[in-house]
Structure formats: structure tokens, C-alpha cells
mmCIF file of C-alpha atoms in Angstrom:
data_model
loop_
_atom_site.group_PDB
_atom_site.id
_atom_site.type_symbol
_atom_site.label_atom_id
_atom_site.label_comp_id
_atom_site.label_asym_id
_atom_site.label_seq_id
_atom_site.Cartn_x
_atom_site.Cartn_y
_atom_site.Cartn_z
ATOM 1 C CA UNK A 1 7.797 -31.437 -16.267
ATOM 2 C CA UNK A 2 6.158 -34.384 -15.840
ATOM 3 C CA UNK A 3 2.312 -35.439 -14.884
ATOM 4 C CA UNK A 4 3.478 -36.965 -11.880
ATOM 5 C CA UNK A 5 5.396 -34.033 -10.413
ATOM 6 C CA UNK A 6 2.264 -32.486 -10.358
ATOM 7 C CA UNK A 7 0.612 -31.833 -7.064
ATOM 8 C CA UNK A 8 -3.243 -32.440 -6.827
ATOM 9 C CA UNK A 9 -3.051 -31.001 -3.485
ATOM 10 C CA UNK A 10 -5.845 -27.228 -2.644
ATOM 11 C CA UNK A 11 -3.498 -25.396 -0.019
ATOM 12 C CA UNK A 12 0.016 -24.316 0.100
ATOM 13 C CA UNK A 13 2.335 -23.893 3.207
ATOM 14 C CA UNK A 14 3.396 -19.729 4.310
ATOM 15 C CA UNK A 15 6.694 -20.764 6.073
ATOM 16 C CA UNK A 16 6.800 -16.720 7.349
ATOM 17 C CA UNK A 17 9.635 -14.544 8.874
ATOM 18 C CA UNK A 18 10.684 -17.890 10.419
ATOM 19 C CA UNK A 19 10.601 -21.152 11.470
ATOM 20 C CA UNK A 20 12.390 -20.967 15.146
ATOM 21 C CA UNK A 21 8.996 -22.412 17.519
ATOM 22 C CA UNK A 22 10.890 -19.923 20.682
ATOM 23 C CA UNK A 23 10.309 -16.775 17.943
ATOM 24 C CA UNK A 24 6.610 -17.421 17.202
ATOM 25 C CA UNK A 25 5.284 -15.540 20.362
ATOM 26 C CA UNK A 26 7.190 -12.428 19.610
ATOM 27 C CA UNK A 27 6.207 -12.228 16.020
ATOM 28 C CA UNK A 28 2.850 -12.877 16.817
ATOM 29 C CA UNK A 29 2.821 -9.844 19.399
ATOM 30 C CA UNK A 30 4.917 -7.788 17.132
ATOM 31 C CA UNK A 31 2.661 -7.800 14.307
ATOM 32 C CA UNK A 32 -0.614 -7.770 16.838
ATOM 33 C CA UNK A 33 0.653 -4.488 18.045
ATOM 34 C CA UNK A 34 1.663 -3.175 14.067
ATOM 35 C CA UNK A 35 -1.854 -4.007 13.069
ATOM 36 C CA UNK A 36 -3.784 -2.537 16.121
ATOM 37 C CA UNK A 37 -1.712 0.652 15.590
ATOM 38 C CA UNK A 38 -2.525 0.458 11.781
ATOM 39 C CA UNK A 39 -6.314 0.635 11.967
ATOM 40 C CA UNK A 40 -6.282 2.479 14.622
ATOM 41 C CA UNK A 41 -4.507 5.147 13.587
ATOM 42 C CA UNK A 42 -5.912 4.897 10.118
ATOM 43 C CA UNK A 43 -9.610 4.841 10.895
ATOM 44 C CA UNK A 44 -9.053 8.140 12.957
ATOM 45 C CA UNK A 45 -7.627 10.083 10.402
ATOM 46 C CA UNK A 46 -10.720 8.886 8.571
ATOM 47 C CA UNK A 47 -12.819 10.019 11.281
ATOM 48 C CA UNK A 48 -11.213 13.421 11.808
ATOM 49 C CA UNK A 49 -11.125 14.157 7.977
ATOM 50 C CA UNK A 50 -15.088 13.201 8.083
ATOM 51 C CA UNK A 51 -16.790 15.180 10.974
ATOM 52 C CA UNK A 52 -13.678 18.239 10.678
ATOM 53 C CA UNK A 53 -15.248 20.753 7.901
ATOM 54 C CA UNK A 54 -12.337 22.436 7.473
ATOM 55 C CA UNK A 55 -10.411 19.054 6.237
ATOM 56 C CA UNK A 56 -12.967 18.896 3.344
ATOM 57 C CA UNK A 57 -10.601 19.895 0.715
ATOM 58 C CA UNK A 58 -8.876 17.720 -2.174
ATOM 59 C CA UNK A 59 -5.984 16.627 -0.065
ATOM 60 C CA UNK A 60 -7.917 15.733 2.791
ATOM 61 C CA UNK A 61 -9.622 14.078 0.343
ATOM 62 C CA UNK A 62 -7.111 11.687 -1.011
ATOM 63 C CA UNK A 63 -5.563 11.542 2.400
ATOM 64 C CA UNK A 64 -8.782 10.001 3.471
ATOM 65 C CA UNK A 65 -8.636 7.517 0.936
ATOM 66 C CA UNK A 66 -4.897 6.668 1.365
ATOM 67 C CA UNK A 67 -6.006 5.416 5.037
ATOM 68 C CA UNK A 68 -8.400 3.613 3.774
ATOM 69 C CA UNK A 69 -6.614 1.454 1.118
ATOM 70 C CA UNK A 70 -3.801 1.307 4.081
ATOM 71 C CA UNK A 71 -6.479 -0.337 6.746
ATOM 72 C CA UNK A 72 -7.768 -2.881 3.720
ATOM 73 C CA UNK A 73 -3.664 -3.335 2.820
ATOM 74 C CA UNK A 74 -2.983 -4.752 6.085
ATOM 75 C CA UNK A 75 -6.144 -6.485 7.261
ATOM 76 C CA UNK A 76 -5.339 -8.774 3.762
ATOM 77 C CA UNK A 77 -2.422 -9.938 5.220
ATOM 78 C CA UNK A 78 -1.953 -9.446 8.787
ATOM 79 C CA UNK A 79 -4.955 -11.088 10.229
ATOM 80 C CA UNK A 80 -4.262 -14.637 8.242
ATOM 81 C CA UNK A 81 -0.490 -14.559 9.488
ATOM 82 C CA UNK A 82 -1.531 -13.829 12.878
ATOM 83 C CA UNK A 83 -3.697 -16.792 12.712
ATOM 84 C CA UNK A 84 -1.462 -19.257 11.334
ATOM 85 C CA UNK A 85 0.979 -18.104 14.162
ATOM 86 C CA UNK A 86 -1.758 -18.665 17.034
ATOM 87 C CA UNK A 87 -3.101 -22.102 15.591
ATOM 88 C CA UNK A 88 0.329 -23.253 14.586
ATOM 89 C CA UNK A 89 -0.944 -23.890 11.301
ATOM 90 C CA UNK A 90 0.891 -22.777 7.667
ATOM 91 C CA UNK A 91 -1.626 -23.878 5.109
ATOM 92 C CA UNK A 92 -3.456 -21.635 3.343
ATOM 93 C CA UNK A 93 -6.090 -22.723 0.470
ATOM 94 C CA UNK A 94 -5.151 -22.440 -2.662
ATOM 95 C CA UNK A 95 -8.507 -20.418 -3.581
ATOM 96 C CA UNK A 96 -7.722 -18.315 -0.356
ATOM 97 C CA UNK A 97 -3.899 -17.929 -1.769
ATOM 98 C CA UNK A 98 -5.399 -16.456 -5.047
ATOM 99 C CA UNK A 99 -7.888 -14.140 -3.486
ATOM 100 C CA UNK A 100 -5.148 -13.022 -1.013
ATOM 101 C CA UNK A 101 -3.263 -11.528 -4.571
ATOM 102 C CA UNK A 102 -6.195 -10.118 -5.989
ATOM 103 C CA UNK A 103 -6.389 -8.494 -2.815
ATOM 104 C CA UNK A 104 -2.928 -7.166 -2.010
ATOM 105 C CA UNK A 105 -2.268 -6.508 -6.174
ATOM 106 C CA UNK A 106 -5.482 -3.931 -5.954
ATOM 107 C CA UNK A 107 -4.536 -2.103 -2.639
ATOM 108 C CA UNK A 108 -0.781 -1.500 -3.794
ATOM 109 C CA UNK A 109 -2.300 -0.566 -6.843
ATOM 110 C CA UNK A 110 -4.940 1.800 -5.390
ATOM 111 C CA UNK A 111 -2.210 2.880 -3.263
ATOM 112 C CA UNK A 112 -0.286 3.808 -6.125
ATOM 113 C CA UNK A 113 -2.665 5.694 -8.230
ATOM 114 C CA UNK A 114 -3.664 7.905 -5.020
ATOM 115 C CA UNK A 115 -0.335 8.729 -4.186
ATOM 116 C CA UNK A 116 -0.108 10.198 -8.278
ATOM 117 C CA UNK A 117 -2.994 11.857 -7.675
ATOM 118 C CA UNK A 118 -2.286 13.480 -4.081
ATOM 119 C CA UNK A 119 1.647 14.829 -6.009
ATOM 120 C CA UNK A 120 -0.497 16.458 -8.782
ATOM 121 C CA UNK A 121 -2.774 18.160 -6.467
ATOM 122 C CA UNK A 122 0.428 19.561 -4.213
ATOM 123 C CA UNK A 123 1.538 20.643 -7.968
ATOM 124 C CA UNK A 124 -1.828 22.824 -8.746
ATOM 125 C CA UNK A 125 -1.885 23.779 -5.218
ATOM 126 C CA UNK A 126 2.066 25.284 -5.413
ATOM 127 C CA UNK A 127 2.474 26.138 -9.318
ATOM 128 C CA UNK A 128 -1.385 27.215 -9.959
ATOM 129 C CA UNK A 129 -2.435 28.206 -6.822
ATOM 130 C CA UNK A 130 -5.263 30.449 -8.504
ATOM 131 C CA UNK A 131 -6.720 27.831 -10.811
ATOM 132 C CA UNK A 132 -6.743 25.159 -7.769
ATOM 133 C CA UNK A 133 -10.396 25.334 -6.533
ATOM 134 C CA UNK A 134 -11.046 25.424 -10.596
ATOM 135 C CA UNK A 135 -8.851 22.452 -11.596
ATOM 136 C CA UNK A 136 -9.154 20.171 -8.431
ATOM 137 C CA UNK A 137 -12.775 20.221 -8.221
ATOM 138 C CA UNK A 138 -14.520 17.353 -6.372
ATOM 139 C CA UNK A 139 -16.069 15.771 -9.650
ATOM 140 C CA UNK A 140 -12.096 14.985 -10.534
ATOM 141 C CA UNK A 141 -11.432 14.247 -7.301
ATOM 142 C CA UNK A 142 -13.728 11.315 -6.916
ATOM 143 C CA UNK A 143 -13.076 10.164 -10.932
ATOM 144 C CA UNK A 144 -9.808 10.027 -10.517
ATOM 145 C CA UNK A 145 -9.913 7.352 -7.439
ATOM 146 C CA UNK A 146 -13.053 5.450 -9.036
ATOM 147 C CA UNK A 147 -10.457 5.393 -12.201
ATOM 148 C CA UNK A 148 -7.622 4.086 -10.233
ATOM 149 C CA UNK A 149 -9.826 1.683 -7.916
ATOM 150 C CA UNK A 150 -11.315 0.060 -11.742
ATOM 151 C CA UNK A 151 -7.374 0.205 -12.817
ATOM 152 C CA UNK A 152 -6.374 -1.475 -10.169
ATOM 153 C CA UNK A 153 -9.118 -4.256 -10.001
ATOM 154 C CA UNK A 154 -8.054 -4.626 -13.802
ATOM 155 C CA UNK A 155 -5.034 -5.689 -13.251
ATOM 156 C CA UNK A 156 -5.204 -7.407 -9.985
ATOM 157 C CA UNK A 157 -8.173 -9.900 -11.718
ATOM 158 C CA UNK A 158 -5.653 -10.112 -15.026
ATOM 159 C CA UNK A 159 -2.416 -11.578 -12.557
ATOM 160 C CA UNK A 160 -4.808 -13.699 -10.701
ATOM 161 C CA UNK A 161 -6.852 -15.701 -13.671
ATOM 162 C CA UNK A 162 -3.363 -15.988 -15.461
ATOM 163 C CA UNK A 163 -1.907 -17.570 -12.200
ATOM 164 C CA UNK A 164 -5.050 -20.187 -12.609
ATOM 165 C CA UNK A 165 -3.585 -21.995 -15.600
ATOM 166 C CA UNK A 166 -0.331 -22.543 -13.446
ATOM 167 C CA UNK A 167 0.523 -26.116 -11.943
ATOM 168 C CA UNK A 168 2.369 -26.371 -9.178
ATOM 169 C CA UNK A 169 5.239 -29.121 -8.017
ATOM 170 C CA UNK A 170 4.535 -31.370 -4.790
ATOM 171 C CA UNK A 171 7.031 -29.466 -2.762
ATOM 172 C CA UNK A 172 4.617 -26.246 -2.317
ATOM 173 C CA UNK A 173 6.150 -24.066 0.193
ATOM 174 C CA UNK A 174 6.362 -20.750 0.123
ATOM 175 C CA UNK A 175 9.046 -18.610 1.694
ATOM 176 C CA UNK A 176 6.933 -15.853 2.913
ATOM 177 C CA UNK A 177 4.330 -14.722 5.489
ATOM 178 C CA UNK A 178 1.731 -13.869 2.547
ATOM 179 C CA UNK A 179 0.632 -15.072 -1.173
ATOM 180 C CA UNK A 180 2.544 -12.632 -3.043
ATOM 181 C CA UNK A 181 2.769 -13.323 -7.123
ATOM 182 C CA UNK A 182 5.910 -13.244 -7.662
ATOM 183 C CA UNK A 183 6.866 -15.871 -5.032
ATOM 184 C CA UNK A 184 3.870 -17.800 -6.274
ATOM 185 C CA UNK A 185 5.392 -17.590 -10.083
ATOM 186 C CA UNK A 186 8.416 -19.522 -8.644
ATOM 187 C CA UNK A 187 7.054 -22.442 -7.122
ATOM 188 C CA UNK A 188 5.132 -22.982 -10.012
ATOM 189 C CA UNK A 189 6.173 -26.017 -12.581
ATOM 190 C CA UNK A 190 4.544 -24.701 -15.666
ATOM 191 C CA UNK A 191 5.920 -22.334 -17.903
ATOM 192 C CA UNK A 192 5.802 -18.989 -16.191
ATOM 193 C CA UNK A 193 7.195 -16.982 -19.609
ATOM 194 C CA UNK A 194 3.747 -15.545 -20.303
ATOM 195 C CA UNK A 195 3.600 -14.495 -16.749
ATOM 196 C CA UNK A 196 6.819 -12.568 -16.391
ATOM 197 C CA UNK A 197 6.216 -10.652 -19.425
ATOM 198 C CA UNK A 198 3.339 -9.322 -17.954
ATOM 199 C CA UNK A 199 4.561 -8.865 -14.557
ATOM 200 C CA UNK A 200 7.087 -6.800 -15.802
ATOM 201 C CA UNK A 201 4.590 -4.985 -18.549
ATOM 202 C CA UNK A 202 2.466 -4.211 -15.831
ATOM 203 C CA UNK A 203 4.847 -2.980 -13.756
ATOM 204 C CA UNK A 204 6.156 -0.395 -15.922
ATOM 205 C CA UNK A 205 2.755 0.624 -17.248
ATOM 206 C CA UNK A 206 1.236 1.080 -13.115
ATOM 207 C CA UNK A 207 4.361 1.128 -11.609
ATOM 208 C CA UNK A 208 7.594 3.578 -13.373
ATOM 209 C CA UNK A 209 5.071 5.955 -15.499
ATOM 210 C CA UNK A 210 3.070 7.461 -12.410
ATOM 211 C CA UNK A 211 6.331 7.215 -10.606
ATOM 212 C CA UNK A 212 7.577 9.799 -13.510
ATOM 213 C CA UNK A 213 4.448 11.635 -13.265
ATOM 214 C CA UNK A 214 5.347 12.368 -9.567
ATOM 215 C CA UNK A 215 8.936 12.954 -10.200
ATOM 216 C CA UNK A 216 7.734 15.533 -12.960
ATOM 217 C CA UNK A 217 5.192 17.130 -10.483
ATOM 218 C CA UNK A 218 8.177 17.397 -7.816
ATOM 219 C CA UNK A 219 10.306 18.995 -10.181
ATOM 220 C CA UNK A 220 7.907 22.120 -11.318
ATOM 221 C CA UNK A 221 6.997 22.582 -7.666
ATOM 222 C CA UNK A 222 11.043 23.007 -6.996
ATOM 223 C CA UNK A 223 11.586 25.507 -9.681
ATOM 224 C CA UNK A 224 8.529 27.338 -8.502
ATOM 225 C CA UNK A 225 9.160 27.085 -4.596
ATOM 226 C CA UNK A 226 12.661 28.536 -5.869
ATOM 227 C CA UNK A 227 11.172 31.323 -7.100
ATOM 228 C CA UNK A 228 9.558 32.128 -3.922
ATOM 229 C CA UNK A 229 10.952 35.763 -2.587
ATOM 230 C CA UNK A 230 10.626 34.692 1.217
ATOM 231 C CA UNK A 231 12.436 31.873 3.269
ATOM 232 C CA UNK A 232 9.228 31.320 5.404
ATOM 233 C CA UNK A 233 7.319 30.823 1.753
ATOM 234 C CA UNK A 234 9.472 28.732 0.764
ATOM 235 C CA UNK A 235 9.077 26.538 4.413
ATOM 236 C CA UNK A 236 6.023 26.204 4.083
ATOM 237 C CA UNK A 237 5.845 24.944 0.542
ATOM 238 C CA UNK A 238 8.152 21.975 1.157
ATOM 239 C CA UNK A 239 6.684 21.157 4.549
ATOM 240 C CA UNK A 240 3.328 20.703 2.339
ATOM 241 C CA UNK A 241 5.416 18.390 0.321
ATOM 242 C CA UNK A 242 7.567 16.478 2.738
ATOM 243 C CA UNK A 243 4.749 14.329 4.366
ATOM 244 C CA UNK A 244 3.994 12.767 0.528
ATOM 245 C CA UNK A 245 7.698 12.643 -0.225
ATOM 246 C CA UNK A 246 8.332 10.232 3.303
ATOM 247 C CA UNK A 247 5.557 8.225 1.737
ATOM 248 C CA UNK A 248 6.134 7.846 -2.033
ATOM 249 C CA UNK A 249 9.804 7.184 -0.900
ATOM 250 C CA UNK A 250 8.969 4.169 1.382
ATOM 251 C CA UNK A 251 6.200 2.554 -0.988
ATOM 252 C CA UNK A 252 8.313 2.430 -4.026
ATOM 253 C CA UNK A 253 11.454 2.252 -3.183
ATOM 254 C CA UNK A 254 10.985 -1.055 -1.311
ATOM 255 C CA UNK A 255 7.849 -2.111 -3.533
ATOM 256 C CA UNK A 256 10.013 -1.498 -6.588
ATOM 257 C CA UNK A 257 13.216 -2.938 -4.920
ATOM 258 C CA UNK A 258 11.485 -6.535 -3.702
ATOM 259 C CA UNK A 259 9.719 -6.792 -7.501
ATOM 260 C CA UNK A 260 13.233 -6.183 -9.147
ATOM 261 C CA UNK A 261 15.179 -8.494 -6.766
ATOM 262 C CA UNK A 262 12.837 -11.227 -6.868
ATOM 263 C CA UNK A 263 13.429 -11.813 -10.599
ATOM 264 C CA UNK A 264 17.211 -13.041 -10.390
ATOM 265 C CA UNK A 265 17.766 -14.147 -6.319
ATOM 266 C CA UNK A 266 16.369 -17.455 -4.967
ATOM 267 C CA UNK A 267 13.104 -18.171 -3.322
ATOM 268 C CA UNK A 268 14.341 -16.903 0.331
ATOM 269 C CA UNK A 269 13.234 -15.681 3.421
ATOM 270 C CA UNK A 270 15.075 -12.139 2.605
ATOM 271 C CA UNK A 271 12.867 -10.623 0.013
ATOM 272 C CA UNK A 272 9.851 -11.554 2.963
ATOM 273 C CA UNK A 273 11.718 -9.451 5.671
ATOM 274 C CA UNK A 274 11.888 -6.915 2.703
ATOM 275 C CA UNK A 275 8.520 -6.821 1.915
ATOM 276 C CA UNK A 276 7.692 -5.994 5.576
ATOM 277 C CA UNK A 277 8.271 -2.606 4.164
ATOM 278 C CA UNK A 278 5.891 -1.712 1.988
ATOM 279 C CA UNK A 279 3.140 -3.955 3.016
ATOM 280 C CA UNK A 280 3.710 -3.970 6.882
ATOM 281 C CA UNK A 281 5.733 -0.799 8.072
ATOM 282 C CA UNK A 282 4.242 1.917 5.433
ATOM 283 C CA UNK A 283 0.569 1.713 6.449
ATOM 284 C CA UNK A 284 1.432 1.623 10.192
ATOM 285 C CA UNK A 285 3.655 5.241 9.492
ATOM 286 C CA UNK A 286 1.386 6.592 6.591
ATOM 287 C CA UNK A 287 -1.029 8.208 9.959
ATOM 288 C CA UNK A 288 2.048 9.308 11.938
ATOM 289 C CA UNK A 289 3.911 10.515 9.103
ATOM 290 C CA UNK A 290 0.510 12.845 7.646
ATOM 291 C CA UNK A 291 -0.339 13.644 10.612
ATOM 292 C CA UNK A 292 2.406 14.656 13.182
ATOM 293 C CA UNK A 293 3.626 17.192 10.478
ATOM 294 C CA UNK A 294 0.772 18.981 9.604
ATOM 295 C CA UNK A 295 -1.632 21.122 12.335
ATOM 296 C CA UNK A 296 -4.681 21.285 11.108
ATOM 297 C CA UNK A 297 -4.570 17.369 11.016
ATOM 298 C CA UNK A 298 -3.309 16.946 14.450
ATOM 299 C CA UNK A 299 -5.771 19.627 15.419
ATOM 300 C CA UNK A 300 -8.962 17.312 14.310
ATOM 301 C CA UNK A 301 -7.654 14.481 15.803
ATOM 302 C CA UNK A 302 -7.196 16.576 19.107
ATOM 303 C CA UNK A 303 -11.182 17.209 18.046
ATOM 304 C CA UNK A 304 -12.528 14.054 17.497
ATOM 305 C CA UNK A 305 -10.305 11.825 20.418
ATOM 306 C CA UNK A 306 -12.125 14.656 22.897
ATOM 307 C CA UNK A 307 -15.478 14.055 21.272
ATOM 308 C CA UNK A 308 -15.033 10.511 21.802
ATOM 309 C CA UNK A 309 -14.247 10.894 25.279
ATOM 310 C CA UNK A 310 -17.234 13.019 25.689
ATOM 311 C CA UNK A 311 -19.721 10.812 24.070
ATOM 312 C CA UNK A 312 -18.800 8.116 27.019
#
């Protein structure tokens, strides 16, 4: 490619969902409403899980911390679209498109490794129900996030310094509502080769082992469920389970399914409307889904929503 194809310019252009002027107030009260109902509902299971005793057990635990990592998930990219909707502005610097990937590369990642660790705790909990205090103590507990927060860091700081050495074309637009890498890789002019490779390392490293390490833990906690005498046991085990299950099943089947598409379609407005998915729609449900199935959860919340009201 040559020198002068090269842009000099510091910001790049989020076209978002789309580009109709008469849509912009609906998709900037859409998402408004998405990310109110995101924090909110994510900082109370926080709160409940903190000031309820009785929630402080390992899957509270990492329940706590999935919430979390959901509220950061979606104040890295909600807030910035909202304001390029309300100013009627696209640009976004190209240090703040950078720091927007580190961002959203270590929440999916944290994200990830949490959701691994909450499937092997239903697995001691169901298949070693004896050993479970023993095994899931909370000095593993808090390792194994600090290990998966460092992991994740790792990797998001590896994608981002690698996209530094990247030049990019004048035309710098980019068909989405957020800095996402792999949307990033394709506007770029340089060769990308290095990139892909680990993109796609990376991926199956963070991304399809855990994802068999789940798959594994769901299949011993089926053959032992199965071997539960009593239909009401057996209930009960899988309506443990189901909650996780909704959740693993939204993250990566749409994380995994924009990632894998993105490598052979066009740079389009489709794999954005795709993403909504994973980075949008799953932290907003992640609180209904946890907590509408499970009593003790809805029982703190009932808790803490009348302690707030009694405090004013």
C-alpha cells in the first residue's frame, strides 16, 4: 500500500446500528433504557449478595463478580454510543478506540473465565457434594478470579499494542456502534497476517478450551443427576444448572458466532446488530435470568429493595 494512502488522521468514525437521522431518537432511548436496566439490576444483585449472609457462599460469590464484569461490560460501550447519538457526533479518538478494546477484550474475557469457574463449582456442588466446602474454599475462590482478571488483562494489552503497529487507509469508518478488533483489523492497510493468527490462537486458547471445560463439567453432572433415585432430586439439580446454562449459551454462542463470521463476510452493519448480543442483551438478562429462577436470590433482593425504602 502506498505512503500516501496512509491516513495521518487521530479519530475514526462509529457509523452504529444506522445511519437513518428519523431512527437516532429511538436508538438513543432504546439503549438509555438497556443500560439503566443493566446497572441497575446488576449493582443490586451486588448489593443483595453483600449485606445477605446467607448468599456468602462460592456461587454467590462468582455470581457477584459476573455482575460486576457485566456493569463494567456495558458502561465501556454504551455510554460513548449514547453520546455520539445525543451530540450527533461519530468520531472517536484513535487512543480512545484502543482503550475501548483493551476494555471490552478484558470484560469478555473476565466474563469468560467466571462463567468456567461458576460450571466447575455447580460440578463439586452436584458430583462431590461432600468435598464442596473442602474443594471450593474461599482462598480458590478469589485465586481463581484474580487468575482470570491477570489472564484477561494479558491478553487484552497483547491485541491492543499489536493493533499499534497497524496503519490505517483515509477512508476510516467503521461499521459498528463500538471499537471492536476484529472490525478494526479490517480497515486497517497494513498487513494484518500476524494479527489473525493470534486472534484466532487466542481464541481457541481463552475461548473453545474453557468452553470444553464447561461442556465436560455439564456432562458428569448429567450422568450423576441421572443417577438420582427421586424426580424432585433430580429438579432441583438442573434448576441449579439452568440459570448458568441460559447464560453460557447466550455469551458464546453469539460471541463465538460474530468472531467466526467476521473472518470471511464483509465489513457490514450485520455482524454490529449481532454483536448486540453478547455485549448489549446478555448483561441486561444475566440479573433477570440468576435471579428470577432462584429464591434465595429473589428473597435478598425482596431484603435489600425494603431496606432501601426504609432508610428514606
Amino acid at each position: 500500500m502506498a505512503t500516501g494512502n496512509r491516513s495521518d488522521r487521530t479519530e475514526f468514525l462509529l457509523l452504529g446500528l444506522s445511519q437513518d437521522p428519523d431512527l437516532q431518537p429511538l436508538l438513543f432511548g432504546i439503549f438509555l433504557t438497556i443500560y439503566l436496566i443493566t446497572a441497575a439490576g446488576n449493582l443490586l444483585i451486588i448489593l443483595a449478595i453483600i449485606f445477605d449472609s446467607h448468599l456468602h457462599t462460592p456461587m454467590y460469590f462468582f455470581l457477584s463478580n459476573l455482575s460486576f464484569t457485566d456493569l463494567c461490560f456495558g458502561t465501556t460501550i454504551i455510554p460513548k454510543m449514547l453520546a455520539n447519538i445525543q451530540i450527533q457526533d461519530k468520531s472517536i479518538s484513535y487512543i480512545g478506540c484502543l482503550i475501548q478494546v483493551c476494555f471490552v477484550l478484558t470484560f469478555a474475557g473476565l466474563e469468560n473465565g467466571i462463567l468456567v469457574m461458576m460450571a466447575y463449582d455447580r460440578f463439586v456442588a452436584i458430583c462431590h457434594p461432600l468435598r464442596y466446602m473442602a474443594i471450593m474454599n474461599s482462598k480458590l475462590c478469589a485465586l481463581s478470579v484474580v487468575l482470570s482478571f491477570g489472564i484477561s488483562v494479558l491478553d487484552a494489552l497483547l491485541h491492543t499494542l499489536m493493533a499499534l503497529r497497524l496503519l490505517f487507509c483515509a477512508d476510516i469508518q467503521i461499521p459498528h456502534y463500538f471499537c471492536e478488533l476484529a472490525q478494526l483489523l479490517k480497515i486497517a492497510c497494513s498487513d494484518i497476517l500476524i494479527n489473525n493468527i493470534l486472534v484466532y490462537v487466542v481464541t481457541s486458547l481463552l475461548g473453545v478450551i474453557p468452553l470444553c471445560g464447561i461442556i465436560f463439567s455439564y456432562t458428569q453432572i448429567v450422568c450423576s443427576v441421572i443417577k438420582i433415585p427421586s424426580a424432585s432430586g433430580k429438579y432441583k439439580a438442573f434448576s441449579i444448572c439452568g440459570s448458568h446454562l441460559i447464560v453460557v449459551c447466550l455469551f458464546y454462542g453469539t460471541g463465538f458466532g460474530v468472531y467466526l463470521s467476521s473472518s470471511g463476510s464483509p465489513s457490514t452493519q450485520k455482524s454490529a446488530i449481532t454483536s448486540i448480543m453478547y455485549t448489549v442483551v446478555t448483561p441486561m438478562m444475566n440479573p433477570f435470568i440468576y435471579s428470577l429462577r432462584n429464591k434465595d436470590m429473589m428473597e435478598a433482593l425482596r431484603k435489600l429493595i425494603w431496606r432501601i425504602l426504609s432508610f428514606h
